[in-house]
PDB file of C-alpha atoms and ligand atoms in Angstrom:
ATOM      1  CA  MET A 219     -11.209 -31.166  24.862  1.00 72.00           C
ATOM      2  CA  ARG A 220      -7.215 -30.712  25.497  1.00 77.00           C
ATOM      3  CA  ASP A 221      -6.631 -34.165  25.583  1.00 80.00           C
ATOM      4  CA  ASP A 222      -8.856 -34.919  22.585  1.00 89.00           C
ATOM      5  CA  ILE A 223      -6.949 -32.391  19.992  1.00 93.00           C
ATOM      6  CA  ARG A 224      -3.052 -33.431  21.539  1.00 91.00           C
ATOM      7  CA  LYS A 225      -4.675 -37.002  20.233  1.00 90.00           C
ATOM      8  CA  PHE A 226      -5.506 -35.537  16.994  1.00 94.00           C
ATOM      9  CA  ILE A 227      -2.003 -34.859  16.828  1.00 93.00           C
ATOM     10  CA  PHE A 228      -0.050 -37.280  17.622  1.00 91.00           C
ATOM     11  CA  GLN A 229      -2.003 -40.160  16.055  1.00 90.00           C
ATOM     12  CA  ASP A 230      -4.541 -38.756  13.751  1.00 93.00           C
ATOM     13  CA  LEU A 231      -2.797 -36.276  11.822  1.00 93.00           C
ATOM     14  CA  ARG A 232       0.406 -38.767  11.599  1.00 89.00           C
ATOM     15  CA  LYS A 233      -1.888 -41.145   9.184  1.00 90.00           C
ATOM     16  CA  ILE A 234      -1.307 -38.495   6.381  1.00 94.00           C
ATOM     17  CA  ASP A 235       1.470 -37.872   4.292  1.00 94.00           C
ATOM     18  CA  GLY A 236       2.985 -34.134   5.065  1.00 95.00           C
ATOM     19  CA  TYR A 237       5.432 -31.788   6.410  1.00 93.00           C
ATOM     20  CA  ILE A 238       3.628 -30.226   9.732  1.00 93.00           C
ATOM     21  CA  ASP A 239       5.398 -32.285  12.927  1.00 88.00           C
ATOM     22  CA  PRO A 240       4.335 -31.692  16.509  1.00 90.00           C
ATOM     23  CA  PRO A 241       6.337 -28.506  17.712  1.00 93.00           C
ATOM     24  CA  ASP A 242       5.016 -26.687  14.766  1.00 97.00           C
ATOM     25  CA  ALA A 243       1.565 -28.166  15.738  1.00 97.00           C
ATOM     26  CA  LEU A 244       1.186 -27.155  18.722  1.00 97.00           C
ATOM     27  CA  VAL A 245       2.567 -23.845  18.041  1.00 98.00           C
ATOM     28  CA  PHE A 246      -0.413 -23.188  15.502  1.00 98.00           C
ATOM     29  CA  LEU A 247      -2.997 -24.832  18.281  1.00 97.00           C
ATOM     30  CA  SER A 248      -1.619 -22.264  21.122  1.00 98.00           C
ATOM     31  CA  LEU A 249      -2.192 -19.418  18.337  1.00 98.00           C
ATOM     32  CA  LEU A 250      -5.453 -20.042  17.525  1.00 98.00           C
ATOM     33  CA  GLN A 251      -6.626 -21.325  20.548  1.00 96.00           C
ATOM     34  CA  PHE A 252      -5.062 -17.737  22.236  1.00 98.00           C
ATOM     35  CA  GLN A 253      -6.957 -16.028  19.379  1.00 98.00           C
ATOM     36  CA  ALA A 254     -10.649 -17.834  19.861  1.00 96.00           C
ATOM     37  CA  ALA A 255      -9.923 -16.461  23.746  1.00 96.00           C
ATOM     38  CA  SER A 256      -8.999 -13.338  23.112  1.00 97.00           C
ATOM     39  CA  SER A 257     -12.596 -13.214  20.628  1.00 96.00           C
ATOM     40  CA  PHE A 258     -10.314 -12.297  17.430  1.00 97.00           C
ATOM     41  CA  ARG A 259     -12.312 -12.709  14.394  1.00 95.00           C
ATOM     42  CA  GLY A 260     -11.104 -13.494  10.498  1.00 97.00           C
ATOM     43  CA  GLY A 261     -11.024 -16.447   8.897  1.00 98.00           C
ATOM     44  CA  ILE A 262      -8.197 -18.920   8.081  1.00 98.00           C
ATOM     45  CA  ALA A 263      -6.660 -19.595   5.218  1.00 98.00           C
ATOM     46  CA  GLU A 264      -3.466 -21.806   4.324  1.00 98.00           C
ATOM     47  CA  ILE A 265      -1.657 -22.311  -0.059  1.00 98.00           C
ATOM     48  CA  GLY A 266      -0.049 -25.280   0.174  1.00 98.00           C
ATOM     49  CA  ILE A 267      -2.068 -28.422   1.109  1.00 98.00           C
ATOM     50  CA  TYR A 268      -0.239 -31.067  -0.321  1.00 97.00           C
ATOM     51  CA  TYR A 269      -2.692 -34.040   1.005  1.00 97.00           C
ATOM     52  CA  GLY A 270      -3.781 -31.922   3.806  1.00 98.00           C
ATOM     53  CA  ARG A 271      -1.682 -32.806   6.978  1.00 97.00           C
ATOM     54  CA  SER A 272      -1.722 -28.877   8.427  1.00 98.00           C
ATOM     55  CA  TYR A 273      -4.333 -28.075   6.886  1.00 98.00           C
ATOM     56  CA  PHE A 274      -7.060 -30.390   8.355  1.00 98.00           C
ATOM     57  CA  LEU A 275      -5.013 -29.867  11.803  1.00 98.00           C
ATOM     58  CA  LEU A 276      -6.605 -25.682  10.920  1.00 98.00           C
ATOM     59  CA  ARG A 277     -10.247 -26.999  10.478  1.00 98.00           C
ATOM     60  CA  ARG A 278      -9.924 -29.435  13.799  1.00 96.00           C
ATOM     61  CA  ALA A 279      -8.616 -26.384  15.854  1.00 96.00           C
ATOM     62  CA  ALA A 280     -10.778 -23.452  13.991  1.00 96.00           C
ATOM     63  CA  GLY A 281     -14.275 -25.740  15.050  1.00 92.00           C
ATOM     64  CA  PRO A 282     -17.403 -26.103  13.204  1.00 90.00           C
ATOM     65  CA  ASP A 283     -18.052 -22.733  12.352  1.00 91.00           C
ATOM     66  CA  GLY A 284     -14.431 -21.777  11.456  1.00 95.00           C
ATOM     67  CA  LYS A 285     -13.746 -21.187   7.895  1.00 97.00           C
ATOM     68  CA  VAL A 286     -10.683 -22.702   6.382  1.00 98.00           C
ATOM     69  CA  LEU A 287      -9.575 -21.957   3.011  1.00 98.00           C
ATOM     70  CA  ALA A 288      -7.841 -24.315   0.811  1.00 98.00           C
ATOM     71  CA  ILE A 289      -4.926 -23.054  -1.619  1.00 98.00           C
ATOM     72  CA  ASP A 290      -3.660 -25.634  -3.958  1.00 98.00           C
ATOM     73  CA  LEU A 291      -2.607 -26.125  -7.379  1.00 97.00           C
ATOM     74  CA  PHE A 292      -3.628 -29.918  -7.033  1.00 96.00           C
ATOM     75  CA  ASP A 293      -1.480 -30.671  -9.910  1.00 93.00           C
ATOM     76  CA  MET A 294       1.080 -34.156  -7.952  1.00 92.00           C
ATOM     77  CA  ASP A 295       0.127 -37.774  -8.527  1.00 83.00           C
ATOM     78  CA  GLU A 296      -0.375 -37.952 -11.961  1.00 83.00           C
ATOM     79  CA  GLN A 297      -2.090 -41.295 -13.213  1.00 86.00           C
ATOM     80  CA  PRO A 298      -1.302 -44.003 -16.323  1.00 86.00           C
ATOM     81  CA  ASP A 299      -5.118 -42.360 -17.493  1.00 84.00           C
ATOM     82  CA  GLY A 300      -3.335 -38.497 -17.209  1.00 80.00           C
ATOM     83  CA  THR A 301      -6.276 -37.850 -14.138  1.00 80.00           C
ATOM     84  CA  LEU A 302      -4.489 -36.209 -11.253  1.00 78.00           C
ATOM     85  CA  ALA A 303      -5.036 -38.197  -7.807  1.00 92.00           C
ATOM     86  CA  GLN A 304      -3.752 -35.273  -5.041  1.00 95.00           C
ATOM     87  CA  TYR A 305      -6.869 -33.761  -4.733  1.00 96.00           C
ATOM     88  CA  GLN A 306      -8.860 -37.280  -4.694  1.00 95.00           C
ATOM     89  CA  LEU A 307      -6.520 -37.999  -2.083  1.00 96.00           C
ATOM     90  CA  PHE A 308      -7.235 -35.212   0.166  1.00 97.00           C
ATOM     91  CA  LEU A 309     -10.665 -34.980   0.570  1.00 97.00           C
ATOM     92  CA  ASP A 310     -10.371 -38.912   0.960  1.00 96.00           C
ATOM     93  CA  ASN A 311      -8.177 -37.956   4.144  1.00 97.00           C
ATOM     94  CA  GLY A 312     -11.062 -35.044   5.130  1.00 97.00           C
ATOM     95  CA  ARG A 313     -13.356 -38.038   5.494  1.00 97.00           C
ATOM     96  CA  LYS A 314     -10.995 -40.668   6.694  1.00 96.00           C
ATOM     97  CA  LEU A 315     -10.700 -38.036   9.900  1.00 96.00           C
ATOM     98  CA  GLY A 316     -14.248 -36.974   9.602  1.00 96.00           C
ATOM     99  CA  ILE A 317     -13.762 -33.681   8.463  1.00 97.00           C
ATOM    100  CA  PRO A 318     -14.899 -33.405   5.409  1.00 97.00           C
ATOM    101  CA  VAL A 319     -13.415 -30.404   3.061  1.00 98.00           C
ATOM    102  CA  ASP A 320     -16.124 -27.812   1.840  1.00 97.00           C
ATOM    103  CA  GLU A 321     -15.773 -27.279  -1.688  1.00 97.00           C
ATOM    104  CA  ASN A 322     -16.583 -24.179  -1.759  1.00 97.00           C
ATOM    105  CA  LEU A 323     -13.410 -22.943   0.170  1.00 98.00           C
ATOM    106  CA  VAL A 324     -10.908 -24.552  -1.937  1.00 98.00           C
ATOM    107  CA  ILE A 325      -9.082 -22.513  -4.830  1.00 98.00           C
ATOM    108  CA  ARG A 326      -7.626 -24.850  -7.291  1.00 97.00           C
ATOM    109  CA  GLY A 327      -5.266 -22.879  -9.018  1.00 97.00           C
ATOM    110  CA  ASP A 328      -1.990 -20.945  -8.527  1.00 98.00           C
ATOM    111  CA  SER A 329      -1.249 -18.765  -5.683  1.00 98.00           C
ATOM    112  CA  THR A 330       0.928 -16.284  -6.776  1.00 98.00           C
ATOM    113  CA  LYS A 331      -2.253 -15.239  -9.950  1.00 98.00           C
ATOM    114  CA  LEU A 332      -4.721 -14.778  -6.753  1.00 98.00           C
ATOM    115  CA  ARG A 333      -6.117 -11.530  -6.191  1.00 98.00           C
ATOM    116  CA  VAL A 334      -7.094 -10.581  -2.341  1.00 98.00           C
ATOM    117  CA  GLU A 335     -10.758 -10.604  -3.163  1.00 98.00           C
ATOM    118  CA  ASP A 336     -10.199 -14.287  -4.419  1.00 98.00           C
ATOM    119  CA  VAL A 337      -9.187 -14.842  -0.588  1.00 98.00           C
ATOM    120  CA  THR A 338     -11.508 -12.321   1.355  1.00 98.00           C
ATOM    121  CA  GLY A 339     -14.973 -12.485  -0.661  1.00 98.00           C
ATOM    122  CA  LYS A 340     -14.945 -16.399   0.444  1.00 98.00           C
ATOM    123  CA  ILE A 341     -13.849 -16.212   4.243  1.00 98.00           C
ATOM    124  CA  GLY A 342     -13.277 -12.496   4.953  1.00 98.00           C
ATOM    125  CA  LYS A 343     -10.207 -10.845   6.268  1.00 98.00           C
ATOM    126  CA  VAL A 344      -7.857 -13.729   7.561  1.00 98.00           C
ATOM    127  CA  ARG A 345      -6.671 -13.944  11.016  1.00 98.00           C
ATOM    128  CA  PHE A 346      -3.972 -17.256  10.672  1.00 98.00           C
ATOM    129  CA  PHE A 347      -2.696 -17.499   7.101  1.00 98.00           C
ATOM    130  CA  SER A 348       0.671 -20.386   6.662  1.00 98.00           C
ATOM    131  CA  ILE A 349       1.919 -20.289   3.592  1.00 98.00           C
ATOM    132  CA  ASP A 350       3.555 -23.393   2.545  1.00 98.00           C
ATOM    133  CA  GLY A 351       3.263 -23.228  -1.417  1.00 98.00           C
ATOM    134  CA  GLY A 352       6.082 -23.311  -4.163  1.00 98.00           C
ATOM    135  CA  HIS A 353       9.457 -22.442  -2.136  1.00 98.00           C
ATOM    136  CA  MET A 354      11.092 -19.928  -5.028  1.00 98.00           C
ATOM    137  CA  LEU A 355      11.527 -15.918  -4.500  1.00 98.00           C
ATOM    138  CA  HIS A 356       8.368 -15.378  -6.682  1.00 98.00           C
ATOM    139  CA  HIS A 357       6.701 -17.345  -5.180  1.00 98.00           C
ATOM    140  CA  VAL A 358       7.191 -16.189  -2.036  1.00 98.00           C
ATOM    141  CA  GLU A 359       6.822 -12.587  -3.104  1.00 98.00           C
ATOM    142  CA  ALA A 360       3.223 -13.283  -4.388  1.00 98.00           C
ATOM    143  CA  ASP A 361       2.180 -14.798  -1.495  1.00 98.00           C
ATOM    144  CA  SER A 362       3.389 -12.708   1.161  1.00 98.00           C
ATOM    145  CA  GLU A 363       1.955  -9.878  -0.755  1.00 98.00           C
ATOM    146  CA  LEU A 364      -1.052 -11.392  -1.500  1.00 98.00           C
ATOM    147  CA  ALA A 365      -0.949 -12.577   2.610  1.00 98.00           C
ATOM    148  CA  GLY A 366      -0.642  -9.337   4.089  1.00 98.00           C
ATOM    149  CA  ALA A 367      -3.216  -7.785   2.029  1.00 98.00           C
ATOM    150  CA  ALA A 368      -5.914  -9.987   3.280  1.00 98.00           C
ATOM    151  CA  LEU A 369      -4.763  -9.793   6.683  1.00 98.00           C
ATOM    152  CA  ALA A 370      -6.736  -8.877   9.866  1.00 98.00           C
ATOM    153  CA  ASP A 371      -5.390  -6.319  12.464  1.00 98.00           C
ATOM    154  CA  CYS A 372      -5.101  -9.146  14.679  1.00 98.00           C
ATOM    155  CA  GLY A 373      -3.709 -11.836  11.764  1.00 98.00           C
ATOM    156  CA  ILE A 374      -0.620 -13.925  12.178  1.00 98.00           C
ATOM    157  CA  ILE A 375       1.770 -14.883   9.069  1.00 98.00           C
ATOM    158  CA  ALA A 376       3.418 -18.460   9.612  1.00 98.00           C
ATOM    159  CA  PHE A 377       5.985 -19.229   6.635  1.00 98.00           C
ATOM    160  CA  ASP A 378       6.789 -22.482   5.939  1.00 98.00           C
ATOM    161  CA  ASP A 379      10.954 -23.480   5.475  1.00 96.00           C
ATOM    162  CA  THR A 380      12.406 -20.434   6.345  1.00 96.00           C
ATOM    163  CA  PHE A 381      16.212 -21.148   7.700  1.00 94.00           C
ATOM    164  CA  ASN A 382      16.229 -24.478   5.898  1.00 95.00           C
ATOM    165  CA  PRO A 383      19.188 -24.907   4.028  1.00 95.00           C
ATOM    166  CA  ALA A 384      17.046 -26.419   1.356  1.00 96.00           C
ATOM    167  CA  TRP A 385      14.924 -23.648   0.167  1.00 97.00           C
ATOM    168  CA  PRO A 386      16.869 -20.267   0.702  1.00 97.00           C
ATOM    169  CA  GLU A 387      14.631 -18.517  -1.126  1.00 98.00           C
ATOM    170  CA  VAL A 388      12.364 -18.876   1.263  1.00 98.00           C
ATOM    171  CA  THR A 389      14.598 -17.184   3.848  1.00 97.00           C
ATOM    172  CA  VAL A 390      15.131 -14.288   1.870  1.00 98.00           C
ATOM    173  CA  GLY A 391      11.437 -13.640   0.354  1.00 98.00           C
ATOM    174  CA  VAL A 392      10.799 -13.586   4.218  1.00 98.00           C
ATOM    175  CA  ALA A 393      13.124 -11.234   5.138  1.00 97.00           C
ATOM    176  CA  ASP A 394      11.948  -9.150   2.100  1.00 97.00           C
ATOM    177  CA  PHE A 395       8.758  -8.947   2.401  1.00 98.00           C
ATOM    178  CA  LEU A 396       9.925  -7.727   6.572  1.00 97.00           C
ATOM    179  CA  ARG A 397      11.824  -5.077   5.248  1.00 96.00           C
ATOM    180  CA  ALA A 398       9.963  -3.976   2.688  1.00 95.00           C
ATOM    181  CA  GLN A 399       6.852  -3.376   5.033  1.00 90.00           C
ATOM    182  CA  GLN A 400       9.290  -0.880   6.911  1.00 86.00           C
ATOM    183  CA  GLY A 401       8.786  -2.162  10.069  1.00 89.00           C
ATOM    184  CA  LEU A 402       4.596  -3.090  10.037  1.00 95.00           C
ATOM    185  CA  PHE A 403       4.852  -6.127  10.181  1.00 97.00           C
ATOM    186  CA  THR A 404       7.866  -8.466  12.445  1.00 97.00           C
ATOM    187  CA  ALA A 405       8.529 -11.769  13.595  1.00 98.00           C
ATOM    188  CA  PHE A 406       7.481 -12.747  17.077  1.00 98.00           C
ATOM    189  CA  CYS A 407       8.269 -16.412  16.557  1.00 98.00           C
ATOM    190  CA  MET A 408      10.941 -18.832  14.941  1.00 98.00           C
ATOM    191  CA  THR A 409      10.900 -22.805  14.703  1.00 97.00           C
ATOM    192  CA  LYS A 410      13.439 -24.763  13.173  1.00 94.00           C
ATOM    193  CA  TYR A 411      10.732 -24.850  10.339  1.00 95.00           C
ATOM    194  CA  LYS A 412       8.898 -22.660  10.222  1.00 98.00           C
ATOM    195  CA  THR A 413       8.152 -18.166  11.175  1.00 98.00           C
ATOM    196  CA  TYR A 414       6.041 -16.646  12.941  1.00 98.00           C
ATOM    197  CA  VAL A 415       4.828 -12.597  11.530  1.00 98.00           C
ATOM    198  CA  CYS A 416       1.894 -10.303  12.971  1.00 98.00           C
ATOM    199  CA  ARG A 417       1.269  -6.789  12.440  1.00 98.00           C
ATOM    200  CA  SER A 418       4.154  -4.632  14.704  1.00 97.00           C
ATOM    201  CA  PRO A 419       0.984  -3.440  17.223  1.00 97.00           C
ATOM    202  CA  PHE A 420       0.473  -6.970  18.235  1.00 98.00           C
ATOM    203  CA  HIS A 421       3.980  -7.965  18.858  1.00 98.00           C
ATOM    204  CA  ASP A 422       4.242  -8.492  22.241  1.00 98.00           C
ATOM    205  CA  LEU A 423       1.046  -9.875  22.165  1.00 98.00           C
ATOM    206  CA  TYR A 424       1.755 -12.712  20.113  1.00 98.00           C
ATOM    207  CA  LYS A 425       5.445 -12.955  21.694  1.00 98.00           C
ATOM    208  CA  GLN A 426       3.421 -13.513  25.398  1.00 98.00           C
ATOM    209  CA  ALA A 427       1.356 -16.033  24.366  1.00 98.00           C
ATOM    210  CA  ILE A 428       3.863 -18.125  22.908  1.00 98.00           C
ATOM    211  CA  GLU A 429       5.941 -17.632  26.407  1.00 98.00           C
ATOM    212  CA  GLN A 430       2.683 -18.468  28.277  1.00 97.00           C
ATOM    213  CA  SER A 431       1.094 -21.277  25.941  1.00 97.00           C
ATOM    214  CA  PRO A 432       0.536 -25.103  28.529  1.00 95.00           C
ATOM    215  CA  GLU A 433       1.510 -26.640  24.917  1.00 95.00           C
ATOM    216  CA  LEU A 434       4.557 -25.093  24.393  1.00 96.00           C
ATOM    217  CA  THR A 435       6.389 -25.907  27.832  1.00 94.00           C
ATOM    218  CA  ALA A 436       8.157 -28.436  26.846  1.00 92.00           C
ATOM    219  CA  PHE A 437      10.503 -26.418  24.381  1.00 95.00           C
ATOM    220  CA  ASP A 438      13.898 -24.561  25.286  1.00 94.00           C
ATOM    221  CA  HIS A 439      12.817 -20.985  24.626  1.00 97.00           C
ATOM    222  CA  GLN A 440      16.067 -18.797  23.304  1.00 96.00           C
ATOM    223  CA  PRO A 441      15.437 -14.864  23.178  1.00 97.00           C
ATOM    224  CA  THR A 442      16.500 -14.371  19.299  1.00 97.00           C
ATOM    225  CA  ARG A 443      16.772 -11.048  17.676  1.00 97.00           C
ATOM    226  CA  PHE A 444      15.602 -10.988  13.965  1.00 96.00           C
ATOM    227  CA  LEU A 445      15.498  -7.794  12.470  1.00 95.00           C
ATOM    228  CA  GLY A 446      15.175  -5.231  14.982  1.00 93.00           C
ATOM    229  CA  ASN A 447      12.982  -8.056  17.275  1.00 94.00           C
ATOM    230  CA  ASP A 448      12.562  -9.462  19.237  1.00 97.00           C
ATOM    231  CA  VAL A 449      11.999 -13.049  18.769  1.00 98.00           C
ATOM    232  CA  VAL A 450      11.268 -16.877  20.503  1.00 98.00           C
ATOM    233  CA  ARG A 451      12.928 -19.534  18.764  1.00 98.00           C
ATOM    234  CA  LEU A 452      11.346 -22.510  19.654  1.00 97.00           C
ATOM    235  CA  ASP A 453      14.354 -25.484  20.256  1.00 94.00           C
ATOM    236  CA  ASN A 454      13.350 -29.017  20.159  1.00 88.00           C
ATOM    237  CA  PRO A 455      16.622 -30.805  21.498  1.00 85.00           C
ATOM    238  CA  VAL A 456      17.908 -33.891  19.113  1.00 86.00           C
ATOM    239  CA  GLY A 457      17.650 -36.301  21.980  1.00 83.00           C
ATOM    240  CA  ARG A 458      13.519 -35.403  22.062  1.00 84.00           C
ATOM    241  CA  ARG A 459      13.186 -35.734  18.515  1.00 83.00           C
ATOM    242  CA  ILE A 460      14.245 -38.881  17.930  1.00 86.00           C
ATOM    243  CA  ALA A 461      12.730 -40.368  21.300  1.00 84.00           C
ATOM    244  CA  TYR A 462       9.710 -38.982  19.217  1.00 82.00           C
ATOM    245  CA  GLU A 463      10.175 -40.764  15.635  1.00 81.00           C
ATOM    246  CA  LEU A 464      11.467 -44.251  17.575  1.00 85.00           C
ATOM    247  CA  MET A 465       8.302 -44.297  19.405  1.00 85.00           C
ATOM    248  CA  SER A 466       5.892 -43.103  16.493  1.00 79.00           C
ATOM    249  CA  HIS A 467       7.602 -45.552  13.796  1.00 80.00           C
ATOM    250  CA  ALA A 468       7.287 -48.630  16.888  1.00 82.00           C
ATOM    251  CA  GLY A 469       3.601 -47.261  16.763  1.00 76.00           C
ATOM    252  CA  LEU A 470       3.477 -45.661  20.139  1.00 76.00           C
ATOM    253  CA  GLY A 471       1.833 -42.281  18.859  1.00 69.00           C
ATOM    254  CA  ARG A 472      -0.316 -42.631  21.840  1.00 71.00           C
ATOM    255  CA  PHE A 473       2.291 -42.510  24.048  1.00 77.00           C
ATOM    256  CA  SER A 474       4.878 -40.592  22.019  1.00 80.00           C
ATOM    257  CA  GLU A 475       2.493 -36.962  23.416  1.00 82.00           C
ATOM    258  CA  ARG A 476       3.967 -37.273  26.666  1.00 82.00           C
ATOM    259  CA  ILE A 477       7.376 -36.347  25.348  1.00 82.00           C
ATOM    260  CA  TYR A 478       6.225 -33.468  24.526  1.00 84.00           C
ATOM    261  CA  ARG A 479       4.606 -32.436  28.154  1.00 84.00           C
TER     262      ARG A 479
HETATM  263  C1  LIG B 661       4.699 -29.199   0.995  1.00 88.32           C
HETATM  264  S1  LIG B 661       3.741 -29.090   0.574  1.00 88.32           S
HETATM  265  C2  LIG B 661       2.507 -28.339   1.607  1.00 88.32           C
HETATM  266  C3  LIG B 661       2.856 -29.966   2.589  1.00 88.32           C
HETATM  267  C4  LIG B 661       1.065 -29.029   3.533  1.00 88.32           C
HETATM  268  N1  LIG B 661       1.232 -27.710   4.399  1.00 88.32           N
HETATM  269  C5  LIG B 661       1.417 -30.265   4.925  1.00 88.32           C
HETATM  270  O1  LIG B 661       1.027 -30.315   5.672  1.00 88.32           O
HETATM  271  O2  LIG B 661       1.846 -31.195   4.710  1.00 88.32           O
HETATM  272  C6  LIG B 661       3.372 -27.890  -1.302  1.00 88.32           C
HETATM  273  C7  LIG B 661       2.068 -27.691  -1.769  1.00 88.32           C
HETATM  274  O3  LIG B 661       2.583 -26.232  -2.464  1.00 88.32           O
HETATM  275  C8  LIG B 661       1.479 -26.838  -3.795  1.00 88.32           C
HETATM  276  N2  LIG B 661       2.415 -25.780  -4.688  1.00 88.32           N
HETATM  277  C9  LIG B 661       3.590 -25.149  -4.970  1.00 88.32           C
HETATM  278  N3  LIG B 661       3.303 -24.346  -5.845  1.00 88.32           N
HETATM  279  C10 LIG B 661       2.061 -23.484  -5.740  1.00 88.32           C
HETATM  280  C11 LIG B 661       1.820 -22.467  -6.699  1.00 88.32           C
HETATM  281  N4  LIG B 661       2.049 -21.976  -7.438  1.00 88.32           N
HETATM  282  N5  LIG B 661       0.193 -22.443  -6.480  1.00 88.32           N
HETATM  283  C12 LIG B 661      -0.428 -22.928  -5.608  1.00 88.32           C
HETATM  284  N6  LIG B 661      -0.026 -24.139  -4.861  1.00 88.32           N
HETATM  285  C13 LIG B 661       0.980 -24.512  -5.197  1.00 88.32           C
HETATM  286  C14 LIG B 661       2.422 -27.984  -4.387  1.00 88.32           C
HETATM  287  O4  LIG B 661       1.089 -28.899  -5.119  1.00 88.32           O
HETATM  288  C15 LIG B 661       2.312 -28.705  -3.010  1.00 88.32           C
HETATM  289  O5  LIG B 661       1.032 -29.229  -2.550  1.00 88.32           O
END
């Protein structure tokens, strides 16, 4: 079972164009498995699908009965006849991976225009909400407000591209959200690309889940302070990142998994 999902992350997901890499894929997996083991209930949602790389990981980790809501404009890849190929490529990727997209759980549109009922009406309260859509301040403001309102008590929000100098407004948006909530939500984990946030009473539990996850022992766990709270920062040394990229490009995806044990 553990080998199967690691094979999925290190080999199958590599075939889908997209942006989630092994460190965050292993954090998603650790948190979703911890929630399942703790009998924490709720749906899963993602804003920003692209071709589905992180969406299919969420689907795989949620299992056949898990409800995963996909939200995206799907307005990319305009063809000469004016049609848009992004959505079709997303559906094709699902068939290729043996995880067909449930189109009843897809919202094609602007996430900033959604109401909380648009999400909870489809999947109930949300236990894991990945935000990876528009990267300007107004997007992050609207998406974090939506996620915060739709979140189950035990829910987690994963913000993408925080502290990435290419997207400074994401960092501002996440800090604004946490400060406006006045301690109701806190960050408990950070990676090079993402910041993981939960309701404050769950902070210590999720921080410990990260610290004790068998999937994350390969990373340096750096204690970090962020807006008054202790956060585990998972550091992935540059040597390992280079070794992983070289092996993946040489078609050795199966062996690259061992680098992250
Ligand atoms: C960086 S990509 C997402 C990457 C994806 N999570 C992955 O694993 O590869 C950003 C996506 O956000 C979508 N997007 C941008 N602005 C949006 C908006 N206002 N509402 C919904 N989706 C949006 C884009 O269409 C694009 O597919």
